[in-house]
Tab-separated table of C-alpha atoms and ligand atoms in Angstrom:
chain	number	residue	atom	x	y	z
A	177	MET	CA	89.734	101.118	171.476
A	178	THR	CA	88.354	100.591	175.263
A	179	SER	CA	86.954	97.361	176.728
A	180	PRO	CA	84.793	97.804	179.508
A	181	GLN	CA	87.018	95.847	181.676
A	182	ALA	CA	89.050	99.173	181.036
A	183	LEU	CA	86.819	101.421	181.903
A	184	PRO	CA	86.273	103.096	185.533
A	185	GLU	CA	83.454	102.128	187.502
A	186	ASP	CA	81.638	104.845	187.274
A	187	GLN	CA	81.417	105.275	183.411
A	188	ILE	CA	79.983	101.483	183.640
A	189	SER	CA	77.396	102.754	186.267
A	190	ALA	CA	76.531	105.834	183.969
A	191	LEU	CA	75.975	103.380	180.763
A	192	ARG	CA	73.723	101.104	183.129
A	193	THR	CA	71.944	104.334	184.149
A	194	ASP	CA	71.281	105.560	181.153
A	195	LEU	CA	70.025	102.354	179.688
A	196	LEU	CA	67.853	101.607	181.983
A	197	ASP	CA	66.535	105.165	182.258
A	198	TRP	CA	65.662	104.920	178.475
A	199	PHE	CA	64.390	101.369	178.544
A	200	ASP	CA	61.864	102.609	181.512
A	201	ALA	CA	60.876	105.471	179.269
A	202	HIS	CA	60.843	103.891	175.684
A	203	LYS	CA	60.186	100.024	175.824
A	204	ARG	CA	57.527	98.726	173.674
A	205	ASP	CA	54.595	97.364	174.786
A	206	LEU	CA	54.701	93.892	173.850
A	207	PRO	CA	52.488	90.984	175.064
A	208	TRP	CA	55.215	88.992	176.788
A	209	ARG	CA	56.288	91.936	178.927
A	210	LYS	CA	52.892	91.730	180.623
A	211	ASN	CA	53.670	88.622	182.022
A	212	ALA	CA	56.526	87.733	184.744
A	213	ASP	CA	55.997	83.848	184.209
A	214	PRO	CA	59.174	82.259	183.392
A	215	TYR	CA	56.949	79.961	180.926
A	216	ALA	CA	55.711	82.648	178.980
A	217	ILE	CA	59.111	84.416	178.915
A	218	TRP	CA	60.693	81.356	177.695
A	219	VAL	CA	58.202	80.675	175.081
A	220	SER	CA	58.588	84.510	173.818
A	221	GLU	CA	62.420	84.116	173.794
A	222	ILE	CA	62.598	80.792	171.764
A	223	MET	CA	59.916	82.218	169.292
A	224	LEU	CA	61.817	85.440	169.104
A	225	GLN	CA	64.997	83.589	168.035
A	226	GLN	CA	65.299	84.016	164.454
A	227	THR	CA	62.015	85.699	163.909
A	228	GLN	CA	60.796	89.375	163.764
A	229	VAL	CA	58.813	90.877	166.933
A	230	ILE	CA	56.009	91.547	164.495
A	231	THR	CA	55.284	87.850	163.781
A	232	VAL	CA	55.791	86.719	167.045
A	233	LYS	CA	53.231	88.458	168.640
A	234	ASP	CA	50.458	86.888	166.905
A	235	TYR	CA	51.822	83.327	167.260
A	236	TYR	CA	52.686	84.073	171.159
A	237	THR	CA	49.048	84.892	171.494
A	238	ARG	CA	47.390	81.596	170.075
A	239	TRP	CA	50.106	79.521	171.548
A	240	MET	CA	49.729	80.606	175.212
A	241	ALA	CA	45.851	80.302	174.772
A	242	ALA	CA	46.454	76.693	173.883
A	243	PHE	CA	49.061	76.227	175.915
A	244	PRO	CA	48.755	78.003	178.765
A	245	ASP	CA	51.564	76.406	181.072
A	246	VAL	CA	54.635	73.933	180.859
A	247	GLU	CA	51.872	71.099	182.165
A	248	ALA	CA	49.795	71.870	178.915
A	249	LEU	CA	52.352	72.015	176.405
A	250	ALA	CA	53.847	68.794	177.813
A	251	SER	CA	51.027	66.899	177.635
A	252	ALA	CA	49.876	68.057	174.123
A	253	ASP	CA	50.204	66.030	171.067
A	254	LEU	CA	53.615	66.844	169.255
A	255	ASP	CA	51.710	67.175	166.102
A	256	VAL	CA	49.132	69.732	167.657
A	257	VAL	CA	52.285	71.678	168.699
A	258	LEU	CA	54.120	71.511	165.386
A	259	ALA	CA	50.467	72.465	163.999
A	260	MET	CA	50.440	75.813	166.014
A	261	TRP	CA	53.929	76.677	165.223
A	262	ALA	CA	53.526	76.038	161.257
A	263	GLY	CA	54.483	79.126	159.561
A	264	LEU	CA	57.411	80.106	161.996
A	265	GLY	CA	59.760	78.393	160.722
A	266	TYR	CA	63.056	76.588	162.401
A	267	TYR	CA	60.713	73.937	163.694
A	268	ARG	CA	63.041	72.527	165.846
A	269	ARG	CA	62.237	74.833	168.324
A	270	ALA	CA	58.896	73.829	168.637
A	271	ARG	CA	60.144	70.320	169.104
A	272	SER	CA	62.601	71.490	171.598
A	273	LEU	CA	59.997	73.425	173.638
A	274	HIS	CA	57.815	70.259	173.572
A	275	ALA	CA	60.545	68.178	174.731
A	276	ALA	CA	62.081	70.645	177.244
A	277	ALA	CA	58.293	70.930	178.655
A	278	ALA	CA	58.293	67.137	179.204
A	279	MET	CA	61.761	67.364	181.206
A	280	VAL	CA	60.742	70.323	183.386
A	281	VAL	CA	57.473	68.437	184.473
A	282	GLU	CA	59.318	65.582	185.036
A	283	ASP	CA	62.826	66.657	186.200
A	284	PHE	CA	62.121	69.928	188.105
A	285	ASP	CA	58.310	69.063	189.385
A	286	GLY	CA	56.762	71.636	186.843
A	287	ASP	CA	58.802	74.830	187.540
A	288	LEU	CA	61.134	75.988	184.973
A	289	PRO	CA	64.715	76.099	186.780
A	290	SER	CA	66.502	79.532	187.469
A	291	THR	CA	70.136	79.201	186.968
A	292	VAL	CA	71.972	79.352	183.792
A	293	LYS	CA	73.274	75.961	184.473
A	294	ASP	CA	70.165	74.016	184.716
A	295	LEU	CA	68.337	76.066	182.429
A	296	LYS	CA	71.165	75.020	179.643
A	297	SER	CA	70.424	70.856	180.361
A	298	LEU	CA	66.896	71.494	178.732
A	299	PRO	CA	66.735	71.099	174.787
A	300	GLY	CA	66.589	74.085	172.719
A	301	ILE	CA	68.218	76.172	175.529
A	302	GLY	CA	71.452	77.570	175.046
A	303	ASP	CA	73.977	80.509	176.504
A	304	TYR	CA	71.783	83.421	175.253
A	305	THR	CA	68.150	81.754	176.246
A	306	ALA	CA	69.417	80.572	179.507
A	307	GLY	CA	70.689	84.439	180.299
A	308	ALA	CA	67.688	85.647	179.291
A	309	ILE	CA	65.100	83.591	181.527
A	310	ALA	CA	67.580	83.366	184.125
A	311	SER	CA	67.920	87.169	184.569
A	312	ILE	CA	64.403	88.488	182.958
A	313	ALA	CA	62.346	85.725	184.631
A	314	HIS	CA	64.228	84.873	187.817
A	315	GLY	CA	66.147	88.008	188.554
A	316	GLN	CA	69.141	86.708	188.559
A	317	VAL	CA	72.612	88.578	187.459
A	318	ALA	CA	72.943	86.760	184.193
A	319	ALA	CA	74.242	88.326	181.051
A	320	LEU	CA	73.041	87.522	177.655
A	321	VAL	CA	74.240	88.295	173.763
A	322	ASP	CA	72.237	88.066	170.720
A	323	GLY	CA	72.801	89.673	167.475
A	324	ASN	CA	71.244	93.039	168.664
A	325	VAL	CA	73.405	92.976	171.580
A	326	GLU	CA	76.796	92.356	169.172
A	327	ARG	CA	75.932	94.967	167.096
A	328	VAL	CA	75.171	97.593	169.830
A	329	PHE	CA	78.806	96.225	171.625
A	330	ALA	CA	80.532	96.414	168.354
A	331	ARG	CA	79.578	100.188	168.081
A	332	LEU	CA	79.742	101.152	171.820
A	333	PHE	CA	83.492	99.778	172.028
A	334	ALA	CA	84.448	99.964	168.237
A	335	ILE	CA	85.290	96.410	167.846
A	336	PRO	CA	86.321	95.420	164.394
A	337	GLY	CA	85.875	92.239	162.447
A	338	ASP	CA	83.473	89.730	161.920
A	339	PRO	CA	80.849	89.564	164.914
A	340	LYS	CA	80.842	85.691	164.728
A	341	VAL	CA	84.133	84.570	164.935
A	342	ARG	CA	85.407	83.028	168.386
A	343	ALA	CA	87.462	85.835	169.799
A	344	ASN	CA	84.667	88.160	169.206
A	345	GLN	CA	82.340	86.205	170.552
A	346	LYS	CA	84.540	85.584	173.821
A	347	ARG	CA	84.880	89.255	173.904
A	348	PHE	CA	80.648	90.247	173.307
A	349	TRP	CA	80.178	87.805	176.395
A	350	ALA	CA	83.003	89.227	179.009
A	351	ILE	CA	81.410	92.610	178.073
A	352	ALA	CA	77.920	91.669	178.747
A	353	HIS	CA	78.897	89.884	182.174
A	354	ALA	CA	81.206	93.150	182.751
A	355	LEU	CA	78.009	95.573	182.269
A	356	VAL	CA	75.292	93.603	183.438
A	357	ASP	CA	73.252	95.482	186.053
A	358	THR	CA	72.903	93.504	189.592
A	359	THR	CA	70.080	95.170	190.751
A	360	ARG	CA	67.794	94.943	187.689
A	361	PRO	CA	69.905	92.397	185.371
A	362	GLY	CA	66.486	91.664	183.102
A	363	ASP	CA	65.409	94.848	182.338
A	364	PHE	CA	69.269	95.996	181.614
A	365	ASN	CA	69.436	92.967	179.559
A	366	GLN	CA	66.310	94.019	177.527
A	367	SER	CA	67.573	97.687	177.387
A	368	LEU	CA	70.382	96.488	175.347
A	369	MET	CA	68.260	94.455	173.154
A	370	GLU	CA	65.667	97.106	172.762
A	371	LEU	CA	68.340	99.800	171.883
A	372	GLY	CA	69.724	97.214	169.152
A	373	ALA	CA	66.165	96.736	167.819
A	374	THR	CA	64.756	100.335	167.926
A	375	VAL	CA	67.500	102.583	167.795
A	376	CYS	CA	71.159	101.025	166.922
A	377	THR	CA	69.569	99.200	163.706
A	378	PRO	CA	71.850	97.675	161.533
A	379	LYS	CA	71.685	100.307	158.250
A	380	SER	CA	70.548	103.584	160.021
A	381	PRO	CA	71.004	103.851	163.691
A	382	THR	CA	69.575	107.029	165.114
A	383	CYS	CA	72.514	108.109	167.485
A	384	LEU	CA	71.120	111.535	167.798
A	385	LEU	CA	68.347	109.505	170.170
A	386	CYS	CA	70.540	106.674	171.593
A	387	PRO	CA	70.947	107.114	175.385
A	388	VAL	CA	74.632	106.203	175.279
A	389	ARG	CA	75.863	108.294	172.357
A	390	LYS	CA	78.160	110.236	174.491
A	391	GLN	CA	80.213	107.134	175.081
A	392	CYS	CA	79.633	105.474	172.171
A	393	VAL	CA	83.453	104.920	170.080
A	394	GLY	CA	81.968	103.775	166.755
A	395	LEU	CA	79.874	107.338	166.906
A	396	ALA	CA	83.330	108.943	167.601
A	397	THR	CA	84.872	107.658	164.594
A	398	GLY	CA	82.242	109.259	162.234
A	399	ASN	CA	81.104	106.185	160.696
A	400	PRO	CA	79.602	103.793	163.534
A	401	THR	CA	77.796	101.529	160.969
A	402	THR	CA	81.295	100.206	159.931
A	403	PHE	CA	80.994	98.242	163.239
A	404	PRO	CA	80.520	95.106	163.245
A	405	ALA	CA	82.368	94.166	159.773
A	406	LYS	CA	79.826	92.852	157.164
A	407	VAL	CA	80.694	89.601	156.724
A	408	LYS	CA	79.726	87.987	153.019
A	409	ARG	CA	77.967	84.441	154.241
A	410	LYS	CA	77.841	81.532	151.888
A	411	LYS	CA	75.339	81.965	149.454
A	412	ALA	CA	71.745	79.692	149.929
A	413	LYS	CA	72.333	75.991	147.786
A	414	LEU	CA	69.809	75.979	145.400
A	415	VAL	CA	67.649	72.624	145.332
A	416	GLN	CA	64.807	71.396	143.433
A	417	ILE	CA	62.112	69.290	144.585
A	418	ASP	CA	58.937	67.753	142.727
A	419	ALA	CA	55.398	68.091	145.030
A	420	LEU	CA	52.287	66.546	143.990
A	421	VAL	CA	48.822	67.605	145.115
A	422	LEU	CA	46.445	64.897	144.912
A	423	LEU	CA	43.111	66.946	145.106
A	424	GLU	CA	39.550	65.385	145.621
A	425	ARG	CA	37.091	67.924	143.869
A	426	PRO	CA	33.681	66.551	144.511
A	427	LYS	CA	30.297	67.978	142.519
A	428	ASP	CA	29.243	68.827	146.232
A	429	GLY	CA	30.940	68.998	149.464
A	430	PRO	CA	34.358	70.135	150.559
A	431	GLU	CA	37.630	69.734	148.681
A	432	ARG	CA	40.164	67.685	150.316
A	433	VAL	CA	44.158	66.678	149.907
A	434	VAL	CA	46.279	64.108	150.529
A	435	LEU	CA	49.068	64.783	153.389
A	436	LEU	CA	52.107	62.953	154.003
A	437	LYS	CA	54.283	63.208	157.285
A	438	ARG	CA	57.968	64.457	156.743
A	439	PRO	CA	60.798	61.930	158.801
A	440	ASP	CA	61.217	62.833	162.220
A	441	THR	CA	64.952	64.099	161.347
A	442	GLY	CA	66.500	66.455	158.622
A	443	LEU	CA	64.834	69.440	157.269
A	444	LEU	CA	61.093	70.223	158.685
A	445	PRO	CA	60.997	67.296	160.877
A	446	GLY	CA	57.555	65.579	161.731
A	447	MET	CA	55.498	68.104	159.438
A	448	LEU	CA	53.231	67.765	156.865
A	449	GLU	CA	53.490	68.144	152.879
A	450	ALA	CA	52.215	66.721	149.843
A	451	PRO	CA	53.736	64.406	148.910
A	452	SER	CA	57.602	65.204	147.299
A	453	SER	CA	60.499	64.171	146.145
A	454	ALA	CA	63.858	64.185	147.822
A	455	PRO	CA	65.496	67.316	146.743
A	456	ILE	CA	68.516	67.444	144.341
A	457	PRO	CA	70.570	69.803	142.743
A	458	ARG	CA	68.871	72.250	140.069
A	459	GLU	CA	68.282	71.127	136.658
A	460	LYS	CA	68.092	73.515	133.810
A	461	PRO	CA	65.236	73.718	132.929
A	462	HIS	CA	62.909	71.217	135.124
A	463	ASP	CA	62.470	68.050	133.264
A	464	THR	CA	58.832	67.665	133.627
A	465	HIS	CA	58.725	63.739	132.337
A	466	ALA	CA	61.652	63.094	134.983
A	467	GLY	CA	59.522	64.999	137.958
A	468	THR	CA	56.536	62.337	136.989
A	469	THR	CA	58.860	59.651	137.382
A	470	ARG	CA	60.443	60.853	140.842
A	471	LEU	CA	56.563	61.405	142.053
A	472	ARG	CA	55.437	58.120	141.044
A	473	GLN	CA	58.170	56.555	142.864
A	474	VAL	CA	57.106	58.924	145.841
A	475	LEU	CA	54.099	57.342	145.971
A	476	ILE	CA	54.944	53.810	145.556
A	477	THR	CA	57.826	54.080	148.451
A	478	HIS	CA	55.142	55.244	150.726
A	479	GLY	CA	52.598	52.440	149.462
A	480	VAL	CA	49.984	55.232	148.626
A	481	ILE	CA	47.722	53.748	145.913
A	482	VAL	CA	46.567	55.888	143.162
A	483	PRO	CA	44.849	54.265	140.022
A	484	PRO	CA	47.266	53.409	137.131
A	485	ASP	CA	45.853	55.893	134.984
A	486	ALA	CA	45.998	58.670	137.257
A	487	PHE	CA	49.054	60.042	135.982
A	488	GLU	CA	48.091	60.646	132.530
A	489	ARG	CA	46.413	63.688	133.930
A	490	VAL	CA	48.938	65.089	136.177
A	491	ARG	CA	48.880	68.766	135.399
A	492	GLU	CA	52.411	70.721	136.328
A	493	LEU	CA	51.036	74.201	138.072
A	494	GLY	CA	54.295	76.081	137.861
A	495	ALA	CA	57.344	76.713	140.479
A	496	VAL	CA	57.384	78.157	143.758
A	497	GLU	CA	60.872	79.331	145.937
A	498	HIS	CA	61.523	79.050	149.375
A	499	VAL	CA	64.302	80.045	151.286
A	500	PHE	CA	65.597	77.913	154.571
A	501	SER	CA	68.176	79.217	156.380
A	502	HIS	CA	71.187	77.153	154.159
A	503	LEU	CA	69.203	76.207	151.050
A	504	LYS	CA	66.654	77.959	148.251
A	505	MET	CA	64.340	75.150	147.134
A	506	ARG	CA	62.657	75.521	144.015
A	507	MET	CA	59.408	73.410	144.571
A	508	HIS	CA	57.504	72.180	140.979
A	509	ALA	CA	54.180	71.523	142.151
A	510	HIS	CA	51.818	69.011	140.347
A	511	LEU	CA	47.906	68.316	140.455
A	512	ILE	CA	46.026	65.444	140.109
A	513	GLU	CA	42.314	65.861	140.447
A	514	PHE	CA	39.596	63.411	141.430
A	515	GLU	CA	36.217	63.810	141.429
A	516	GLN	CA	36.255	61.308	144.335
A	517	PHE	CA	39.177	59.564	146.112
A	518	PRO	CA	38.941	55.784	145.286
A	519	GLU	CA	39.116	53.393	148.297
A	520	PRO	CA	42.564	51.929	147.705
A	521	LEU	CA	44.126	55.386	148.043
A	522	ILE	CA	41.941	56.576	150.926
A	523	GLN	CA	43.027	53.024	152.545
A	524	SER	CA	46.806	53.124	151.927
A	525	VAL	CA	46.845	57.002	153.218
A	526	GLU	CA	45.094	56.170	156.536
A	527	ALA	CA	47.407	53.209	156.832
A	528	LEU	CA	50.486	55.515	156.807
A	529	PRO	CA	51.529	56.740	160.195
A	530	GLY	CA	50.784	60.501	160.468
A	531	ALA	CA	49.265	60.875	156.809
A	532	CYS	CA	45.837	62.405	156.447
A	533	ILE	CA	43.295	63.895	153.598
A	534	VAL	CA	42.118	66.855	154.643
A	535	ALA	CA	39.701	69.350	153.507
A	536	ARG	CA	41.487	71.814	152.090
A	537	GLY	CA	39.819	74.650	154.186
A	538	ALA	CA	41.954	73.365	156.571
A	539	LEU	CA	45.320	73.560	155.675
A	540	ASP	CA	45.745	76.089	158.103
A	541	GLU	CA	45.236	74.530	161.052
A	542	CYS	CA	48.072	71.563	160.149
A	543	ALA	CA	51.699	71.519	160.471
A	544	LEU	CA	52.348	72.528	157.253
A	545	SER	CA	55.357	74.929	156.642
A	546	ALA	CA	55.424	78.044	155.005
A	547	ALA	CA	57.011	76.419	151.891
A	548	GLN	CA	54.028	73.906	151.438
A	549	HIS	CA	51.483	76.706	151.674
A	550	LYS	CA	53.169	78.302	148.732
A	551	VAL	CA	52.564	74.754	147.029
A	552	PHE	CA	48.663	74.704	147.813
A	553	ALA	CA	48.611	78.657	146.550
A	554	LEU	CA	49.457	77.364	143.556
A	555	VAL	CA	46.396	75.536	143.247
A	556	ASP	CA	44.203	77.882	144.376
A	557	ALA	CA	45.653	80.387	141.689
A	558	GLN	CA	44.560	77.940	139.212
A	559	GLY	CA	41.241	77.910	140.728
B	196	SF4	FE1	74.384	102.702	167.859
B	196	SF4	FE2	74.849	105.224	167.155
B	196	SF4	FE3	73.863	104.348	170.046
B	196	SF4	FE4	76.482	104.265	168.954
B	196	SF4	S1	75.220	106.288	169.257
B	196	SF4	S2	75.422	102.912	170.409
B	196	SF4	S3	76.078	103.711	166.954
B	196	SF4	S4	73.195	103.917	168.167
């Protein structure tokens, strides 16, 4: 096994040239690459964490139209920011972007800092994002390592073992620092990530098209995909909740639903949802009666007033599942229909901070998670 520290300077130089030449010829045409604005690069980097490029493209374009600069983001309402992020998942990223924008305006005069140290003082910016912004937006000689770069390094230098263990992480960062090109650091870092995303892919790398194949120790072993080692991660824990769609279906006029706001901490902080019970370990099979009791309790806890007989016509719509990073949630959806929401219900919802009654057709504009959209899709499915 060879490490770059042990490589002669001319070999490091060849790696840099090969990667940069390849990047110049093959880089993808992505919206954030048309813009050298540090704010735009920051937004794209945060969105790209844990989300595919194809999904990010649309979100990025909409976001930049709504919040074109750091001042616009800092002065926006958090609910509007969360609504714009809805569906991208990992909502802490949106909250951190919003909080960091306020700090940039307040502490850095509206200019995103250029050094890794200052960037890391902002919420939501760690080693990777700081390296990306410093090198791509500011041309600083800063290194970065993400999942794609880990895979490229593990193969290029035949580094065995779990890529996430501390010793390997230290090693990857040392390699990144040793290799980063001093004249075009941003392009060099992007070339590594691009190689991992498009050529040195997890299951079937196209080594024949790879610009660094001659120097790849992993390829020389004959089986490059054994690097990095595949590590079995813990299975997501299965939990279940009950969710209640309170639906107003007038003879004429738009249908409306009740949404409550989640707490500012924990899972999906500050997002909107149909009134829902707290997650509990999976019951086999789901007990409808117990589920209904939990939902009654949710309404009482929030002070949402429904007529005493409303639960007599509750219908169970079925269950949908959604996988979060660490857990799999089974959501049992229940429905209570009203021809017209009673006044006490409307008033009690309006008195709740963040809660609202919205037209069913406007759910896409609300800060509603993908999981909650699945619950409402069950209402659509039953007509
Ligand atoms: Fe990855 Fe193959 Fe290139 Fe090695 S030669 S870096 S395994 S694509």
